[in-house]
Amino acid sequence: MLADSQIKQFYSEGYTIVRDVIPQTKLPEYREAYERMVEKVRAHPGREKYNTRLIQGNDKVCWGCDFLLHPDLYEPAFTDYLNNRKLLTSLGSILGDDLRISGLKAIWSPVRANYDLGWHRDGPKDIYSEDGTQAYIQFNTALYHDESFRLVPGSHLRPLTEEEDTKYRSVEDITNQLVCMLEPGDAMFMHAAVLHRGKASSSTKRRTLHYIIASSDYEVGTKRLNQFKGWYDEMRLDEKLEPAAKKLFDNFFAWQGKTFDDHYYPGLNYKN
Ligand SMILES: O=C(O)CCC(=O)C(=O)O
């Protein structure tokens, strides 16, 4: 469960950090699993198969992938993390108890180039939330010390300032930017509309799990449904999950057959 101060911080600043979500005793197993996955993604050129994230202008260098449930990449550690009570109750403090999985992804430091994403919001540039609420949470969980993520606290509550608008997609410093410091096992919950960017040098070891969990009735995010379902059944993931984690997937699959627009973000405002 989150403390009141953390809930308040999420709403007012667009992020909060939950310390020691992954117990230190589990870190070696998670790190080994992660490394096996990274090696497989690196060995497979191109973006298609695993929705690999490639450095722009250098498509041989990868810094992440979106398909941790792909049978080639899957490791029990990736779903073991969903059995984590501290994680689920912390998410529940903001999203309520009825949760749905929406993404299992990974972001790491590349080996042969630096990774330096420009400032952006996830979703449309003009999106923001007047009260700071959000029906889903994306979160980075660090397996090593991590100071790659930076954001402008509170920017999710309002339209961009003139400076932010000018520097959107650039890597220039921005007034009030803040670097998130995570220690191994810490998770950082973020609001999708907060202005943010990631940056990691090839000389550091960044290994983060980047997951997305939503309230079960949130009406967005179905593109991956069929893929998830096929992989889930093929690998009998239901047998690996405790009831609360299994429900994350049951709620996800229950959306099958319904129609959504993945570009519509209910409850959020647009400037225009
Ligand atoms: O590196 C990060 O943690 C941020 C990644 C990011 O902003 C994105 O994938 O849109």
XYZ file of C-alpha atoms and ligand atoms in Angstrom:
282
model
C 0.000 0.000 0.000
C 1.197 3.520 -0.684
C 1.454 6.123 2.059
C -0.881 9.107 1.702
C 2.138 11.270 0.856
C 3.001 8.993 -2.082
C -0.549 9.043 -3.436
C -0.573 12.820 -3.125
C 2.781 13.028 -4.863
C 1.544 10.885 -7.760
C -1.436 13.153 -8.304
C 0.334 16.464 -7.814
C 3.775 15.730 -9.306
C 2.978 12.932 -11.745
C 5.226 10.312 -10.199
C 6.122 8.536 -6.984
C 8.849 6.100 -5.979
C 8.141 2.874 -4.096
C 11.314 1.627 -2.453
C 12.390 -2.034 -2.240
C 9.483 -3.510 -4.157
C 11.614 -6.402 -5.347
C 13.198 -8.059 -2.290
C 17.001 -8.017 -2.421
C 17.010 -11.836 -2.253
C 15.176 -12.033 -5.578
C 17.382 -9.578 -7.441
C 20.066 -12.082 -8.584
C 17.436 -14.350 -10.159
C 15.681 -11.416 -11.853
C 18.961 -10.016 -13.157
C 20.016 -13.342 -14.653
C 16.636 -13.770 -16.321
C 16.796 -10.227 -17.685
C 20.281 -10.764 -19.102
C 19.208 -13.889 -20.981
C 16.333 -11.921 -22.493
C 18.588 -8.997 -23.523
C 21.042 -11.351 -25.228
C 18.244 -12.927 -27.265
C 16.875 -9.554 -28.345
C 20.351 -8.347 -29.295
C 20.976 -11.478 -31.334
C 17.824 -10.893 -33.344
C 18.209 -7.945 -35.726
C 15.271 -5.710 -36.531
C 12.250 -4.464 -34.714
C 9.425 -6.715 -35.751
C 9.629 -9.913 -33.767
C 9.903 -8.566 -30.233
C 8.835 -4.948 -30.823
C 12.443 -4.061 -30.152
C 13.312 -0.451 -29.376
C 16.196 0.667 -31.571
C 18.319 3.774 -31.413
C 17.201 6.210 -34.057
C 19.785 6.492 -36.807
C 21.500 3.292 -35.647
C 19.085 0.441 -36.002
C 21.617 -2.145 -34.891
C 21.622 -0.901 -31.304
C 18.680 -1.778 -29.097
C 17.577 -0.290 -25.767
C 14.401 -2.145 -24.991
C 11.660 -4.463 -26.116
C 7.908 -4.714 -25.560
C 7.238 -8.438 -25.779
C 8.504 -9.996 -22.569
C 5.759 -12.586 -22.884
C 6.956 -13.766 -26.274
C 7.778 -17.452 -25.782
C 11.351 -16.903 -27.046
C 11.977 -14.266 -24.388
C 9.739 -15.214 -21.507
C 11.337 -15.907 -18.126
C 9.342 -16.916 -15.014
C 10.841 -13.898 -13.231
C 8.816 -11.609 -15.518
C 5.510 -12.924 -14.200
C 6.824 -13.728 -10.728
C 7.050 -9.965 -10.283
C 3.289 -9.762 -10.842
C 2.773 -12.024 -7.826
C 4.420 -9.319 -5.703
C 1.910 -8.149 -3.071
C 3.730 -4.906 -2.354
C 3.569 -4.007 -6.032
C -0.114 -4.824 -6.453
C -1.281 -3.137 -3.276
C 0.751 -0.022 -4.121
C -0.839 0.161 -7.575
C -4.213 -0.532 -5.972
C -3.805 2.537 -3.745
C -4.248 4.642 -6.875
C -6.099 2.406 -9.323
C -8.417 0.461 -7.023
C -8.427 -3.295 -6.491
C -9.676 -4.472 -9.856
C -6.613 -4.338 -12.062
C -5.725 -5.356 -15.583
C -2.347 -5.965 -17.194
C -1.634 -3.701 -20.118
C 2.062 -4.088 -20.924
C 5.184 -6.020 -19.941
C 8.231 -4.340 -21.394
C 11.896 -3.777 -20.647
C 14.273 -0.840 -21.060
C 18.062 -1.143 -20.772
C 21.256 0.748 -21.551
C 22.532 -0.069 -25.026
C 26.025 -1.486 -25.500
C 27.489 0.498 -28.353
C 25.837 3.904 -28.192
C 24.211 6.170 -25.654
C 20.468 6.283 -25.407
C 19.082 9.775 -25.154
C 15.347 10.193 -25.699
C 13.899 13.667 -26.197
C 11.308 15.204 -23.847
C 7.827 13.881 -24.482
C 4.498 12.841 -23.050
C 3.245 9.349 -23.716
C 0.322 9.849 -26.037
C -0.528 13.127 -27.727
C 1.683 16.133 -26.963
C -1.285 18.200 -25.818
C -2.667 15.685 -23.355
C -2.905 16.552 -19.652
C -5.046 15.766 -16.606
C -6.462 18.593 -14.499
C -6.760 16.566 -11.309
C -3.761 14.276 -11.812
C -5.818 11.115 -11.852
C -4.977 8.341 -14.245
C -6.696 5.036 -14.986
C -3.415 3.272 -15.632
C 0.120 3.440 -14.305
C 3.312 2.758 -16.130
C 6.271 2.012 -13.930
C 9.983 1.388 -14.151
C 11.444 -1.123 -11.723
C 15.220 -0.910 -11.445
C 17.375 -4.018 -11.148
C 20.510 -1.855 -10.756
C 21.139 1.693 -9.561
C 19.317 3.833 -12.098
C 19.341 7.571 -12.732
C 18.158 7.474 -16.316
C 14.663 8.841 -15.964
C 13.990 12.579 -15.759
C 10.730 14.450 -15.609
C 9.155 17.840 -14.976
C 7.040 17.344 -11.823
C 3.496 18.656 -12.152
C 3.643 19.008 -15.943
C 0.877 16.405 -16.318
C -1.623 18.869 -14.789
C -1.397 21.602 -17.394
C -0.632 22.481 -20.995
C 3.082 22.712 -21.802
C 4.827 26.000 -21.090
C 6.326 27.883 -24.016
C 9.792 26.600 -23.076
C 8.563 22.983 -22.845
C 6.787 23.323 -26.148
C 9.929 24.645 -27.843
C 12.115 21.920 -26.337
C 9.649 19.074 -26.925
C 11.537 16.089 -28.437
C 14.877 17.777 -27.711
C 17.369 16.681 -25.043
C 17.995 20.201 -23.764
C 17.662 20.923 -20.062
C 14.247 22.232 -19.025
C 13.304 24.431 -16.055
C 12.362 22.356 -12.964
C 13.516 19.048 -14.460
C 14.235 16.365 -11.906
C 16.299 13.174 -12.135
C 14.709 10.097 -10.520
C 17.188 8.111 -8.462
C 16.287 4.458 -8.137
C 18.172 1.825 -6.190
C 17.967 -1.870 -7.081
C 14.447 -3.130 -6.395
C 12.793 0.330 -6.400
C 9.828 1.119 -8.644
C 8.886 4.515 -10.057
C 5.200 4.998 -10.903
C 4.541 7.673 -13.510
C 1.614 9.511 -15.053
C 1.673 9.184 -18.848
C 1.119 12.913 -19.346
C 4.098 14.034 -17.279
C 6.825 15.500 -19.467
C 9.718 13.060 -19.304
C 12.656 11.500 -21.040
C 15.155 8.665 -20.584
C 18.909 8.779 -20.974
C 21.479 6.051 -20.409
C 25.098 5.855 -21.366
C 26.519 2.607 -22.708
C 29.026 2.681 -19.839
C 26.278 2.252 -17.219
C 24.256 -0.876 -16.592
C 20.598 0.002 -16.777
C 18.111 -2.830 -16.535
C 14.520 -1.867 -15.834
C 11.249 -3.707 -16.096
C 8.736 -1.322 -17.631
C 5.201 -2.559 -16.990
C 1.777 -0.983 -17.414
C -1.194 -1.849 -15.244
C -4.660 -0.325 -15.576
C -7.980 -0.245 -13.775
C -9.946 -3.115 -15.262
C -12.586 -0.836 -16.765
C -10.145 1.465 -18.539
C -11.130 1.477 -22.193
C -7.759 1.671 -23.918
C -4.990 -0.629 -24.955
C -6.154 -3.671 -26.790
C -3.671 -3.963 -29.624
C -1.659 -6.587 -27.799
C -4.637 -8.650 -26.682
C -4.421 -11.420 -29.249
C -0.676 -11.784 -28.952
C -0.814 -11.930 -25.166
C -3.575 -14.499 -25.213
C -1.763 -16.841 -27.591
C 1.475 -16.668 -25.614
C -0.298 -16.960 -22.284
C -2.080 -20.135 -23.339
C 0.951 -21.626 -25.054
C 3.123 -21.244 -21.963
C 0.383 -22.116 -19.452
C 1.076 -18.926 -17.568
C -2.106 -19.319 -15.550
C -0.310 -22.087 -13.631
C 2.514 -19.715 -12.662
C 0.334 -16.934 -11.339
C -1.162 -16.427 -7.930
C -4.871 -15.461 -7.951
C -4.351 -11.676 -7.917
C -1.862 -11.853 -10.779
C -4.032 -14.254 -12.751
C -6.875 -11.769 -12.423
C -4.719 -9.136 -14.145
C -4.759 -11.315 -17.248
C -8.354 -12.523 -16.886
C -9.469 -8.901 -16.808
C -7.346 -8.161 -19.852
C -8.736 -11.059 -21.879
C -12.282 -10.150 -20.875
C -11.972 -7.144 -23.209
C -11.634 -9.398 -26.228
C -14.115 -8.685 -28.987
C -14.904 -5.171 -27.806
C -14.026 -2.163 -29.909
C -11.729 0.622 -28.782
C -9.821 3.470 -30.196
C -6.247 3.226 -28.957
C -5.726 6.922 -29.641
C -8.502 8.135 -27.378
C -7.542 8.747 -23.771
C -10.682 8.969 -21.614
C -10.569 11.407 -18.733
C -7.660 13.433 -20.071
C -7.818 16.878 -21.598
C -6.496 18.151 -24.867
C -5.418 21.735 -25.359
C -7.334 22.061 -28.638
O 13.929 5.544 -20.344
C 12.860 5.677 -19.768
O 12.657 5.257 -18.645
C 11.758 6.422 -20.454
C 11.302 5.730 -21.657
C 10.253 6.511 -22.341
O 10.075 7.665 -22.101
C 9.393 5.899 -23.320
O 9.559 4.716 -23.615
O 8.491 6.587 -23.832
